[in-house]
Amino acid sequence: MRAYTVGMGVPVIVAERNAPTRFEHLHGGISSKVSYASFHTAARVLIQMEGYRKHYPASLHKRITTIPNPVMSAPRDGESMHKDVGRRRLLSVGRLSYQKNYPALLAGFAQIAGQHPVWDLAVVGEGEDRAALERQIAETPALVGRVQLAGPSQDVHAWYRSADLFCLASRWEGFPNALGEALSHGIASVGYAGCAGVSDLILDGQNGLLAAGNGDPTTLAEALGTLMASPQDCQDYGRAAIASVAEYEAARIYGLWEKTLLECAKP
């Protein structure tokens, strides 16, 4: 990156869009040491959560600035698209990929689907894992007729408005935008305590629940089942969810970007 600007006096800013813990889940490709070595030529390294700083070499810490993604306020008008009277919806939004770990969500939901017969699962998103997920659904009796792989949507807000509970079962995140959007819509949410990003936004016992570990379908099922069995907790956590993402309002985040860019541009 630096080679293109040598001699030009142009500062380089590195913006990391994933958590450094991703290297714990990825095999092959560029390593963390190789990646971080290149960061020493940058004027600034931007990370999305302050908790990520400790995972970087100490020699980089003075260059690091934390700037989360903005979370837009959810529109409060419009009709819900969830029309089935008496049914309740667990929603997940994201790419059908290894990172998002939908097999764990499907397996977890299968464990408790029989105990919560009015609940269905809808997954909004597309990706390379669709065929494998379709097979998993077809081969798991508890999931047949209870799971919708809805594909991409031009109106994801309508899906959030339709949801009674949200889950992001990712292995890692950077800043989990879909989770931020769900919380801004006032939806109680569930994810793994061991997932970077998710555990920063979900405040356990306040705006949702964190399942122990990272990737265990049983702990995820336990957290989901707890909220499915308690509509009052879903409502209370949902009300708290909106306030919990207020610190990520767009004007504040854009201000952090402007401040950082101006500081790096100073001679």
XYZ file of C-alpha atoms in Angstrom:
267
model
C 0.000 0.000 0.000
C 2.754 2.437 0.961
C 4.707 1.881 -2.272
C 2.102 3.769 -4.281
C 2.539 6.940 -2.226
C 6.282 6.989 -1.600
C 7.627 10.510 -2.056
C 4.168 12.040 -2.431
C 3.669 13.063 1.194
C 0.261 11.360 1.212
C -0.635 9.782 4.570
C -1.976 6.228 4.455
C -4.836 5.159 6.726
C -5.574 1.474 7.236
C -9.207 0.681 8.051
C -9.657 -2.829 9.475
C -13.176 -4.071 8.730
C -12.944 -7.306 10.678
C -11.903 -8.326 14.172
C -8.341 -9.585 14.625
C -9.827 -12.773 16.115
C -10.780 -13.847 12.582
C -7.339 -15.429 12.249
C -8.397 -17.978 14.884
C -11.037 -19.267 12.451
C -9.217 -18.965 9.113
C -6.663 -21.427 7.793
C -4.348 -20.554 4.947
C -4.000 -17.187 3.264
C -2.321 -14.186 4.823
C -1.364 -14.506 8.496
C -1.872 -11.939 11.228
C 1.878 -11.294 11.456
C 2.152 -10.528 7.739
C -0.961 -8.367 7.832
C 0.106 -6.367 10.870
C 3.653 -5.858 9.559
C 2.250 -3.733 6.745
C 0.338 -1.558 9.229
C 3.557 -0.003 10.565
C 3.789 2.171 7.455
C 0.337 3.668 8.063
C -0.303 7.055 9.643
C -3.309 5.586 11.434
C -4.947 2.183 11.883
C -8.714 2.296 12.328
C -10.486 -0.482 14.223
C -14.204 -0.909 14.836
C -14.307 -1.854 18.531
C -12.020 -0.624 21.294
C -11.693 -4.152 22.656
C -9.816 -5.191 19.522
C -6.816 -2.993 20.368
C -5.289 -5.535 22.757
C -5.048 -8.123 19.962
C -2.618 -5.969 17.957
C 1.122 -5.689 18.570
C 1.945 -3.124 21.254
C 4.068 -1.264 18.687
C 0.866 -0.362 16.818
C -1.222 0.853 19.743
C -0.323 4.535 19.393
C -1.408 4.450 15.748
C -4.798 2.874 16.484
C -8.065 4.831 16.556
C -11.457 3.251 17.223
C -14.291 4.260 14.902
C -17.351 1.981 14.956
C -19.839 1.826 12.101
C -22.869 4.101 12.314
C -26.215 2.579 13.241
C -29.052 4.450 11.572
C -32.243 5.084 13.507
C -34.880 2.600 12.429
C -37.956 3.879 10.614
C -40.918 3.637 12.971
C -43.693 3.664 10.363
C -44.920 1.012 7.953
C -46.745 -2.264 8.326
C -45.112 -5.430 9.569
C -44.858 -8.134 6.939
C -45.489 -10.813 9.567
C -49.166 -11.512 8.983
C -49.590 -15.022 10.415
C -51.708 -14.554 13.526
C -50.357 -16.557 16.410
C -46.954 -17.185 14.830
C -43.720 -15.671 16.121
C -40.550 -15.069 14.116
C -36.884 -15.568 14.902
C -34.903 -13.582 12.342
C -31.320 -13.625 11.148
C -29.832 -11.377 8.465
C -26.508 -11.994 6.770
C -24.511 -13.672 4.045
C -24.889 -17.446 3.873
C -21.211 -18.095 4.522
C -18.709 -19.779 6.829
C -18.265 -16.614 8.906
C -21.966 -16.360 9.760
C -22.168 -20.029 10.861
C -25.789 -20.718 9.940
C -25.373 -24.477 10.497
C -25.065 -23.734 14.231
C -28.211 -21.586 14.169
C -30.185 -24.270 12.332
C -28.932 -26.981 14.684
C -29.725 -24.865 17.720
C -33.216 -24.015 16.500
C -33.847 -27.698 15.732
C -33.130 -28.570 19.373
C -35.929 -26.328 20.667
C -38.392 -26.115 17.765
C -40.608 -28.796 19.285
C -40.784 -26.946 22.601
C -41.764 -23.695 20.878
C -44.200 -24.724 18.120
C -45.405 -21.190 17.315
C -41.911 -19.998 16.391
C -40.454 -19.999 12.871
C -36.981 -19.009 11.666
C -36.401 -16.690 8.712
C -32.939 -16.049 7.278
C -32.528 -13.054 4.970
C -29.418 -13.153 2.804
C -27.682 -15.104 0.065
C -24.365 -16.861 -0.272
C -22.275 -19.860 -1.151
C -23.629 -22.015 1.695
C -27.245 -22.045 0.486
C -27.185 -25.579 -0.949
C -25.637 -27.026 2.219
C -28.163 -25.231 4.405
C -31.053 -26.435 2.254
C -29.787 -30.006 2.711
C -29.490 -29.518 6.464
C -33.089 -28.303 6.623
C -34.393 -31.135 4.454
C -32.548 -33.754 6.509
C -33.704 -32.396 9.890
C -37.402 -33.154 10.521
C -37.670 -30.481 13.222
C -36.741 -27.811 10.659
C -38.966 -28.825 7.754
C -41.693 -26.236 7.299
C -40.271 -24.063 10.086
C -37.310 -22.377 8.327
C -37.377 -19.902 5.455
C -34.206 -19.063 3.524
C -35.652 -15.852 2.162
C -32.741 -14.719 -0.006
C -31.790 -11.052 -0.392
C -34.315 -8.313 0.260
C -34.807 -4.802 -1.078
C -36.665 -3.892 2.125
C -34.803 -5.422 5.036
C -36.546 -2.990 7.405
C -39.803 -4.839 6.752
C -38.151 -8.047 7.926
C -36.901 -6.389 11.100
C -40.402 -5.070 11.755
C -41.707 -8.617 11.373
C -39.352 -10.129 13.942
C -39.954 -11.005 17.571
C -36.358 -12.078 18.236
C -33.051 -11.758 16.362
C -30.022 -14.039 16.281
C -26.556 -13.652 14.774
C -24.595 -16.883 15.193
C -21.371 -15.616 13.602
C -17.928 -16.989 14.376
C -16.506 -13.453 14.250
C -17.529 -9.984 13.125
C -15.952 -6.584 12.736
C -18.885 -4.347 13.471
C -22.024 -6.508 13.036
C -24.238 -4.162 11.043
C -27.233 -6.515 10.919
C -27.172 -6.842 14.711
C -26.948 -3.071 15.106
C -29.936 -2.673 12.796
C -31.934 -5.261 14.725
C -31.232 -3.508 18.020
C -32.181 -0.144 16.515
C -35.518 -1.707 15.566
C -36.048 -2.666 19.193
C -35.531 -6.432 18.807
C -34.092 -8.510 21.629
C -31.068 -10.342 20.244
C -28.962 -13.453 20.809
C -25.402 -14.308 19.772
C -22.253 -15.961 21.052
C -20.283 -14.498 23.948
C -17.108 -15.622 22.169
C -17.886 -13.791 18.938
C -15.984 -10.537 18.445
C -18.337 -7.659 17.733
C -21.478 -9.497 18.766
C -20.442 -9.542 22.406
C -19.763 -5.792 22.183
C -23.311 -4.951 21.055
C -25.349 -7.508 22.983
C -25.391 -6.545 26.647
C -26.201 -9.843 28.321
C -29.401 -9.617 30.320
C -30.104 -6.070 29.135
C -30.862 -6.008 25.408
C -30.509 -9.736 24.766
C -28.637 -12.851 25.782
C -25.154 -14.153 25.018
C -24.765 -17.885 24.524
C -21.663 -19.400 26.103
C -18.684 -20.043 23.857
C -18.587 -19.715 20.102
C -20.319 -22.143 17.767
C -22.010 -24.532 20.194
C -25.616 -25.153 19.012
C -26.707 -26.265 22.482
C -25.737 -23.061 24.299
C -27.332 -21.067 21.480
C -30.514 -23.134 21.811
C -30.589 -22.472 25.545
C -30.360 -18.697 25.083
C -32.945 -18.665 22.305
C -35.291 -20.924 24.256
C -35.079 -18.692 27.308
C -36.343 -15.691 25.356
C -38.852 -17.643 23.276
C -40.438 -18.733 26.543
C -40.619 -15.165 27.871
C -42.462 -12.622 25.692
C -42.086 -10.081 28.497
C -38.294 -10.350 28.463
C -38.334 -10.002 24.663
C -40.304 -6.778 25.021
C -38.192 -5.395 27.871
C -34.899 -6.216 26.130
C -36.285 -4.789 22.904
C -37.049 -1.454 24.539
C -33.537 -1.351 25.987
C -32.043 -2.302 22.621
C -32.862 1.031 20.998
C -31.044 3.019 23.684
C -28.104 0.592 23.632
C -27.065 1.628 20.112
C -27.579 5.379 20.591
C -23.800 5.902 20.916
C -23.402 4.769 17.303
C -25.655 7.460 15.843
C -24.455 8.603 12.447
C -23.528 12.217 13.224
C -21.160 11.149 15.996
C -19.456 8.482 13.880
C -19.048 10.800 10.888
C -17.518 13.345 13.251
C -14.919 10.801 14.364
C -14.000 10.138 10.721
C -13.665 13.851 9.970
C -11.512 14.440 13.055
C -9.210 11.546 12.170
C -8.818 12.557 8.523
C -8.039 16.145 9.460
C -5.440 15.034 12.015
C -3.717 12.786 9.472
C -3.739 15.523 6.848
C -1.800 17.959 9.039
C 1.774 18.500 7.808
